[in-house]
């Protein structure tokens, strides 16, 4: 009787584990990321590897601790006619030394990998392929492409308005440098798919901030970006889109912009002459939409472009 009850419990536990795996909607390929979203950038993927390594180590530690706990529960459980408490041990120096030294070792290892991966993710290539001047303002973004010129003078700029989400078109698999500055208050440049966020200050030199960082986008696709520093009434309207496109599309886009076309017109022109471009050449953002102040209106349905898939 007792045996069949134990067997039933074991079966139930097994079913719960199977249900947890089957209903979580994760594929086997997602498992090593332990819930971390697919990183758009090479730098973000380094952070994901750190997370996966630490998660695996934590699982190993967890299994050892749970194993010891359940071993104690079972081996030292109260039996008939046994005294109320197990034998009390006053001290055990070797055990105490081990449980002081082991956590110290764990912290040292985590610290070592944390600093190493952070340095790698922040490493700067002295010769980036594209440098973008990112200027935040209340309440939008201005992206300037260094080394480009428009007929009216100055560099190519993509500036967000209340009707248009700015789309930052970038080449895939190239080193991109972002130079951040703000026209007014503190904002924050955040693309969740980069696994990276950096505050944007009005006067970077005076405020003693490091206003440059680099990414290398590793998939074609489009990702939404936000301001992540509450900066005023329309802070939530400060969305933008980063789009990673093949080299030839990028070159065609920049030359269309240098002819004087605005961002949407240039993307349309490139899309017309490159039929395979698809949603990557959409003249408007595909991951977000302009904020409307009309509270009665419904949010428009957006059809995302190939959002960072791993298929290529
Ligand atoms: Cu802001």
PDB file of C-alpha atoms in Angstrom, residues 65-243:
ATOM      1  CA  UNK A  65      22.349  21.984  -1.652  1.00  0.00           C
ATOM      2  CA  UNK A  66      18.933  20.426  -2.352  1.00  0.00           C
ATOM      3  CA  UNK A  67      20.538  16.978  -2.372  1.00  0.00           C
ATOM      4  CA  UNK A  68      22.147  17.549   1.049  1.00  0.00           C
ATOM      5  CA  UNK A  69      18.885  18.958   2.441  1.00  0.00           C
ATOM      6  CA  UNK A  70      16.748  16.052   1.279  1.00  0.00           C
ATOM      7  CA  UNK A  71      19.395  13.565   2.382  1.00  0.00           C
ATOM      8  CA  UNK A  72      19.227  15.070   5.893  1.00  0.00           C
ATOM      9  CA  UNK A  73      15.389  15.111   5.867  1.00  0.00           C
ATOM     10  CA  UNK A  74      15.282  11.438   5.008  1.00  0.00           C
ATOM     11  CA  UNK A  75      18.231  10.010   6.927  1.00  0.00           C
ATOM     12  CA  UNK A  76      17.627  12.016  10.122  1.00  0.00           C
ATOM     13  CA  UNK A  77      13.825  12.067  10.085  1.00  0.00           C
ATOM     14  CA  UNK A  78      11.985  11.348  13.310  1.00  0.00           C
ATOM     15  CA  UNK A  79      11.359   7.666  13.872  1.00  0.00           C
ATOM     16  CA  UNK A  80       9.251   5.841  16.387  1.00  0.00           C
ATOM     17  CA  UNK A  81      10.858   5.965  19.861  1.00  0.00           C
ATOM     18  CA  UNK A  82      13.632   8.236  18.636  1.00  0.00           C
ATOM     19  CA  UNK A  83      14.520  11.284  20.772  1.00  0.00           C
ATOM     20  CA  UNK A  84      12.850  14.571  19.781  1.00  0.00           C
ATOM     21  CA  UNK A  85      16.094  16.174  18.566  1.00  0.00           C
ATOM     22  CA  UNK A  86      19.008  14.671  16.701  1.00  0.00           C
ATOM     23  CA  UNK A  87      22.375  14.633  18.414  1.00  0.00           C
ATOM     24  CA  UNK A  88      23.655  18.207  18.749  1.00  0.00           C
ATOM     25  CA  UNK A  89      27.166  18.941  17.523  1.00  0.00           C
ATOM     26  CA  UNK A  90      28.809  21.953  19.110  1.00  0.00           C
ATOM     27  CA  UNK A  91      31.348  22.761  16.412  1.00  0.00           C
ATOM     28  CA  UNK A  92      33.134  21.245  13.484  1.00  0.00           C
ATOM     29  CA  UNK A  93      36.103  23.304  12.381  1.00  0.00           C
ATOM     30  CA  UNK A  94      36.805  21.566   9.029  1.00  0.00           C
ATOM     31  CA  UNK A  95      33.149  21.940   7.927  1.00  0.00           C
ATOM     32  CA  UNK A  96      33.084  25.600   9.018  1.00  0.00           C
ATOM     33  CA  UNK A  97      36.272  26.303   7.072  1.00  0.00           C
ATOM     34  CA  UNK A  98      34.826  24.671   3.972  1.00  0.00           C
ATOM     35  CA  UNK A  99      31.577  26.625   4.083  1.00  0.00           C
ATOM     36  CA  UNK A 100      33.482  29.877   4.547  1.00  0.00           C
ATOM     37  CA  UNK A 101      36.040  29.206   1.823  1.00  0.00           C
ATOM     38  CA  UNK A 102      33.689  27.815  -0.846  1.00  0.00           C
ATOM     39  CA  UNK A 103      31.326  30.844  -1.042  1.00  0.00           C
ATOM     40  CA  UNK A 104      34.375  33.145  -1.064  1.00  0.00           C
ATOM     41  CA  UNK A 105      35.738  31.183  -4.013  1.00  0.00           C
ATOM     42  CA  UNK A 106      32.366  31.432  -5.779  1.00  0.00           C
ATOM     43  CA  UNK A 107      32.246  35.213  -5.353  1.00  0.00           C
ATOM     44  CA  UNK A 108      35.830  35.492  -6.650  1.00  0.00           C
ATOM     45  CA  UNK A 109      35.002  33.420  -9.755  1.00  0.00           C
ATOM     46  CA  UNK A 110      31.797  35.405 -10.465  1.00  0.00           C
ATOM     47  CA  UNK A 111      33.708  38.673  -9.973  1.00  0.00           C
ATOM     48  CA  UNK A 112      36.480  37.557 -12.343  1.00  0.00           C
ATOM     49  CA  UNK A 113      34.101  36.551 -15.132  1.00  0.00           C
ATOM     50  CA  UNK A 114      31.859  39.605 -14.534  1.00  0.00           C
ATOM     51  CA  UNK A 115      34.740  42.056 -14.962  1.00  0.00           C
ATOM     52  CA  UNK A 116      36.302  40.153 -17.900  1.00  0.00           C
ATOM     53  CA  UNK A 117      33.037  39.983 -19.861  1.00  0.00           C
ATOM     54  CA  UNK A 118      32.199  43.616 -19.073  1.00  0.00           C
ATOM     55  CA  UNK A 119      35.593  44.723 -20.405  1.00  0.00           C
ATOM     56  CA  UNK A 120      35.070  42.645 -23.556  1.00  0.00           C
ATOM     57  CA  UNK A 121      31.567  44.054 -24.142  1.00  0.00           C
ATOM     58  CA  UNK A 122      32.845  47.630 -23.688  1.00  0.00           C
ATOM     59  CA  UNK A 123      35.979  47.141 -25.794  1.00  0.00           C
ATOM     60  CA  UNK A 124      36.366  49.906 -28.390  1.00  0.00           C
ATOM     61  CA  UNK A 125      37.613  49.318 -31.911  1.00  0.00           C
ATOM     62  CA  UNK A 126      39.772  52.371 -32.805  1.00  0.00           C
ATOM     63  CA  UNK A 127      38.479  52.255 -36.402  1.00  0.00           C
ATOM     64  CA  UNK A 128      34.692  51.771 -36.379  1.00  0.00           C
ATOM     65  CA  UNK A 129      32.998  51.256 -39.767  1.00  0.00           C
ATOM     66  CA  UNK A 130      30.167  53.696 -39.027  1.00  0.00           C
ATOM     67  CA  UNK A 131      29.968  56.451 -36.410  1.00  0.00           C
ATOM     68  CA  UNK A 132      26.546  57.776 -35.463  1.00  0.00           C
ATOM     69  CA  UNK A 133      26.040  61.005 -33.526  1.00  0.00           C
ATOM     70  CA  UNK A 134      23.043  60.304 -31.320  1.00  0.00           C
ATOM     71  CA  UNK A 135      21.417  63.464 -29.999  1.00  0.00           C
ATOM     72  CA  UNK A 136      18.529  63.089 -27.580  1.00  0.00           C
ATOM     73  CA  UNK A 137      16.045  65.912 -27.068  1.00  0.00           C
ATOM     74  CA  UNK A 138      12.657  66.431 -25.477  1.00  0.00           C
ATOM     75  CA  UNK A 139      11.099  64.207 -26.881  1.00  0.00           C
ATOM     76  CA  UNK A 140      12.854  62.467 -29.679  1.00  0.00           C
ATOM     77  CA  UNK A 141      16.129  61.447 -31.270  1.00  0.00           C
ATOM     78  CA  UNK A 142      18.406  62.850 -33.933  1.00  0.00           C
ATOM     79  CA  UNK A 143      20.775  60.391 -35.625  1.00  0.00           C
ATOM     80  CA  UNK A 144      23.636  61.942 -37.608  1.00  0.00           C
ATOM     81  CA  UNK A 145      25.894  59.807 -39.822  1.00  0.00           C
ATOM     82  CA  UNK A 146      29.501  61.029 -39.551  1.00  0.00           C
ATOM     83  CA  UNK A 147      31.407  61.339 -42.816  1.00  0.00           C
ATOM     84  CA  UNK A 148      28.284  61.875 -44.958  1.00  0.00           C
ATOM     85  CA  UNK A 149      27.165  65.071 -46.673  1.00  0.00           C
ATOM     86  CA  UNK A 150      23.815  66.331 -47.895  1.00  0.00           C
ATOM     87  CA  UNK A 151      23.397  68.882 -50.735  1.00  0.00           C
ATOM     88  CA  UNK A 152      22.359  71.598 -48.266  1.00  0.00           C
ATOM     89  CA  UNK A 153      25.544  71.018 -46.219  1.00  0.00           C
ATOM     90  CA  UNK A 154      26.204  69.044 -43.032  1.00  0.00           C
ATOM     91  CA  UNK A 155      25.815  65.329 -42.430  1.00  0.00           C
ATOM     92  CA  UNK A 156      22.847  63.029 -43.066  1.00  0.00           C
ATOM     93  CA  UNK A 157      20.391  63.320 -40.156  1.00  0.00           C
ATOM     94  CA  UNK A 158      17.340  61.260 -39.253  1.00  0.00           C
ATOM     95  CA  UNK A 159      15.203  63.201 -36.812  1.00  0.00           C
ATOM     96  CA  UNK A 160      12.104  61.844 -35.097  1.00  0.00           C
ATOM     97  CA  UNK A 161       8.899  63.874 -35.063  1.00  0.00           C
ATOM     98  CA  UNK A 162       5.561  63.356 -33.356  1.00  0.00           C
ATOM     99  CA  UNK A 163       4.314  61.735 -36.587  1.00  0.00           C
ATOM    100  CA  UNK A 164       7.377  59.722 -37.485  1.00  0.00           C
ATOM    101  CA  UNK A 165       9.476  57.296 -35.470  1.00  0.00           C
ATOM    102  CA  UNK A 166      13.157  57.778 -36.449  1.00  0.00           C
ATOM    103  CA  UNK A 167      14.673  54.690 -38.071  1.00  0.00           C
ATOM    104  CA  UNK A 168      18.413  54.256 -37.587  1.00  0.00           C
ATOM    105  CA  UNK A 169      19.551  52.212 -40.583  1.00  0.00           C
ATOM    106  CA  UNK A 170      22.862  50.414 -39.994  1.00  0.00           C
ATOM    107  CA  UNK A 171      24.954  47.838 -41.859  1.00  0.00           C
ATOM    108  CA  UNK A 172      24.955  44.277 -40.558  1.00  0.00           C
ATOM    109  CA  UNK A 173      28.181  42.740 -39.191  1.00  0.00           C
ATOM    110  CA  UNK A 174      30.025  46.066 -38.988  1.00  0.00           C
ATOM    111  CA  UNK A 175      31.444  47.955 -36.007  1.00  0.00           C
ATOM    112  CA  UNK A 176      29.095  50.820 -35.180  1.00  0.00           C
ATOM    113  CA  UNK A 177      30.121  53.577 -32.782  1.00  0.00           C
ATOM    114  CA  UNK A 178      27.464  55.653 -31.022  1.00  0.00           C
ATOM    115  CA  UNK A 179      28.399  59.108 -29.745  1.00  0.00           C
ATOM    116  CA  UNK A 180      25.750  60.217 -27.279  1.00  0.00           C
ATOM    117  CA  UNK A 181      24.761  63.742 -26.270  1.00  0.00           C
ATOM    118  CA  UNK A 182      21.614  65.511 -25.146  1.00  0.00           C
ATOM    119  CA  UNK A 183      20.232  68.914 -26.088  1.00  0.00           C
ATOM    120  CA  UNK A 184      18.444  69.429 -22.796  1.00  0.00           C
ATOM    121  CA  UNK A 185      17.969  67.013 -19.874  1.00  0.00           C
ATOM    122  CA  UNK A 186      19.308  63.537 -19.078  1.00  0.00           C
ATOM    123  CA  UNK A 187      17.911  60.840 -21.383  1.00  0.00           C
ATOM    124  CA  UNK A 188      18.982  57.227 -21.807  1.00  0.00           C
ATOM    125  CA  UNK A 189      19.671  55.297 -25.009  1.00  0.00           C
ATOM    126  CA  UNK A 190      18.229  51.816 -24.645  1.00  0.00           C
ATOM    127  CA  UNK A 191      17.723  49.097 -27.231  1.00  0.00           C
ATOM    128  CA  UNK A 192      16.563  46.075 -25.218  1.00  0.00           C
ATOM    129  CA  UNK A 193      17.865  43.688 -27.912  1.00  0.00           C
ATOM    130  CA  UNK A 194      21.397  45.137 -27.437  1.00  0.00           C
ATOM    131  CA  UNK A 195      21.260  44.127 -23.741  1.00  0.00           C
ATOM    132  CA  UNK A 196      22.788  47.552 -23.216  1.00  0.00           C
ATOM    133  CA  UNK A 197      21.676  50.956 -22.034  1.00  0.00           C
ATOM    134  CA  UNK A 198      23.584  54.174 -21.491  1.00  0.00           C
ATOM    135  CA  UNK A 199      22.486  57.509 -20.059  1.00  0.00           C
ATOM    136  CA  UNK A 200      22.684  60.488 -22.407  1.00  0.00           C
ATOM    137  CA  UNK A 201      23.953  63.694 -20.769  1.00  0.00           C
ATOM    138  CA  UNK A 202      23.741  67.292 -22.034  1.00  0.00           C
ATOM    139  CA  UNK A 203      27.435  68.030 -21.760  1.00  0.00           C
ATOM    140  CA  UNK A 204      29.340  64.728 -21.725  1.00  0.00           C
ATOM    141  CA  UNK A 205      32.772  66.285 -21.109  1.00  0.00           C
ATOM    142  CA  UNK A 206      31.586  68.532 -18.304  1.00  0.00           C
ATOM    143  CA  UNK A 207      29.544  65.747 -16.774  1.00  0.00           C
ATOM    144  CA  UNK A 208      32.553  63.458 -16.968  1.00  0.00           C
ATOM    145  CA  UNK A 209      30.617  60.663 -18.696  1.00  0.00           C
ATOM    146  CA  UNK A 210      31.811  58.095 -21.202  1.00  0.00           C
ATOM    147  CA  UNK A 211      29.465  58.926 -24.069  1.00  0.00           C
ATOM    148  CA  UNK A 212      30.755  56.423 -26.633  1.00  0.00           C
ATOM    149  CA  UNK A 213      30.071  52.735 -27.072  1.00  0.00           C
ATOM    150  CA  UNK A 214      30.106  50.252 -29.937  1.00  0.00           C
ATOM    151  CA  UNK A 215      28.016  47.363 -31.173  1.00  0.00           C
ATOM    152  CA  UNK A 216      28.332  44.851 -33.978  1.00  0.00           C
ATOM    153  CA  UNK A 217      24.886  43.733 -35.090  1.00  0.00           C
ATOM    154  CA  UNK A 218      24.891  40.036 -35.857  1.00  0.00           C
ATOM    155  CA  UNK A 219      21.491  39.540 -37.517  1.00  0.00           C
ATOM    156  CA  UNK A 220      19.506  41.434 -40.097  1.00  0.00           C
ATOM    157  CA  UNK A 221      16.318  42.736 -38.548  1.00  0.00           C
ATOM    158  CA  UNK A 222      14.645  45.584 -36.729  1.00  0.00           C
ATOM    159  CA  UNK A 223      14.573  46.328 -33.009  1.00  0.00           C
ATOM    160  CA  UNK A 224      12.764  48.928 -30.970  1.00  0.00           C
ATOM    161  CA  UNK A 225      14.693  51.458 -28.887  1.00  0.00           C
ATOM    162  CA  UNK A 226      13.462  53.620 -26.008  1.00  0.00           C
ATOM    163  CA  UNK A 227      14.468  56.459 -23.763  1.00  0.00           C
ATOM    164  CA  UNK A 228      15.018  54.806 -20.399  1.00  0.00           C
ATOM    165  CA  UNK A 229      15.310  57.936 -18.238  1.00  0.00           C
ATOM    166  CA  UNK A 230      12.098  59.695 -17.242  1.00  0.00           C
ATOM    167  CA  UNK A 231      12.631  63.031 -18.994  1.00  0.00           C
ATOM    168  CA  UNK A 232       9.236  64.741 -19.059  1.00  0.00           C
ATOM    169  CA  UNK A 233       5.683  64.631 -20.356  1.00  0.00           C
ATOM    170  CA  UNK A 234       6.280  62.735 -23.601  1.00  0.00           C
ATOM    171  CA  UNK A 235       9.143  60.554 -22.364  1.00  0.00           C
ATOM    172  CA  UNK A 236       7.160  57.487 -23.479  1.00  0.00           C
ATOM    173  CA  UNK A 237       7.016  58.868 -27.044  1.00  0.00           C
ATOM    174  CA  UNK A 238      10.800  58.694 -27.415  1.00  0.00           C
ATOM    175  CA  UNK A 239      10.815  55.418 -29.312  1.00  0.00           C
ATOM    176  CA  UNK A 240      13.093  54.741 -32.229  1.00  0.00           C
ATOM    177  CA  UNK A 241      13.983  51.785 -34.404  1.00  0.00           C
ATOM    178  CA  UNK A 242      17.374  50.276 -35.180  1.00  0.00           C
ATOM    179  CA  UNK A 243      17.474  48.394 -38.463  1.00  0.00           C
TER     180      UNK A 243
END
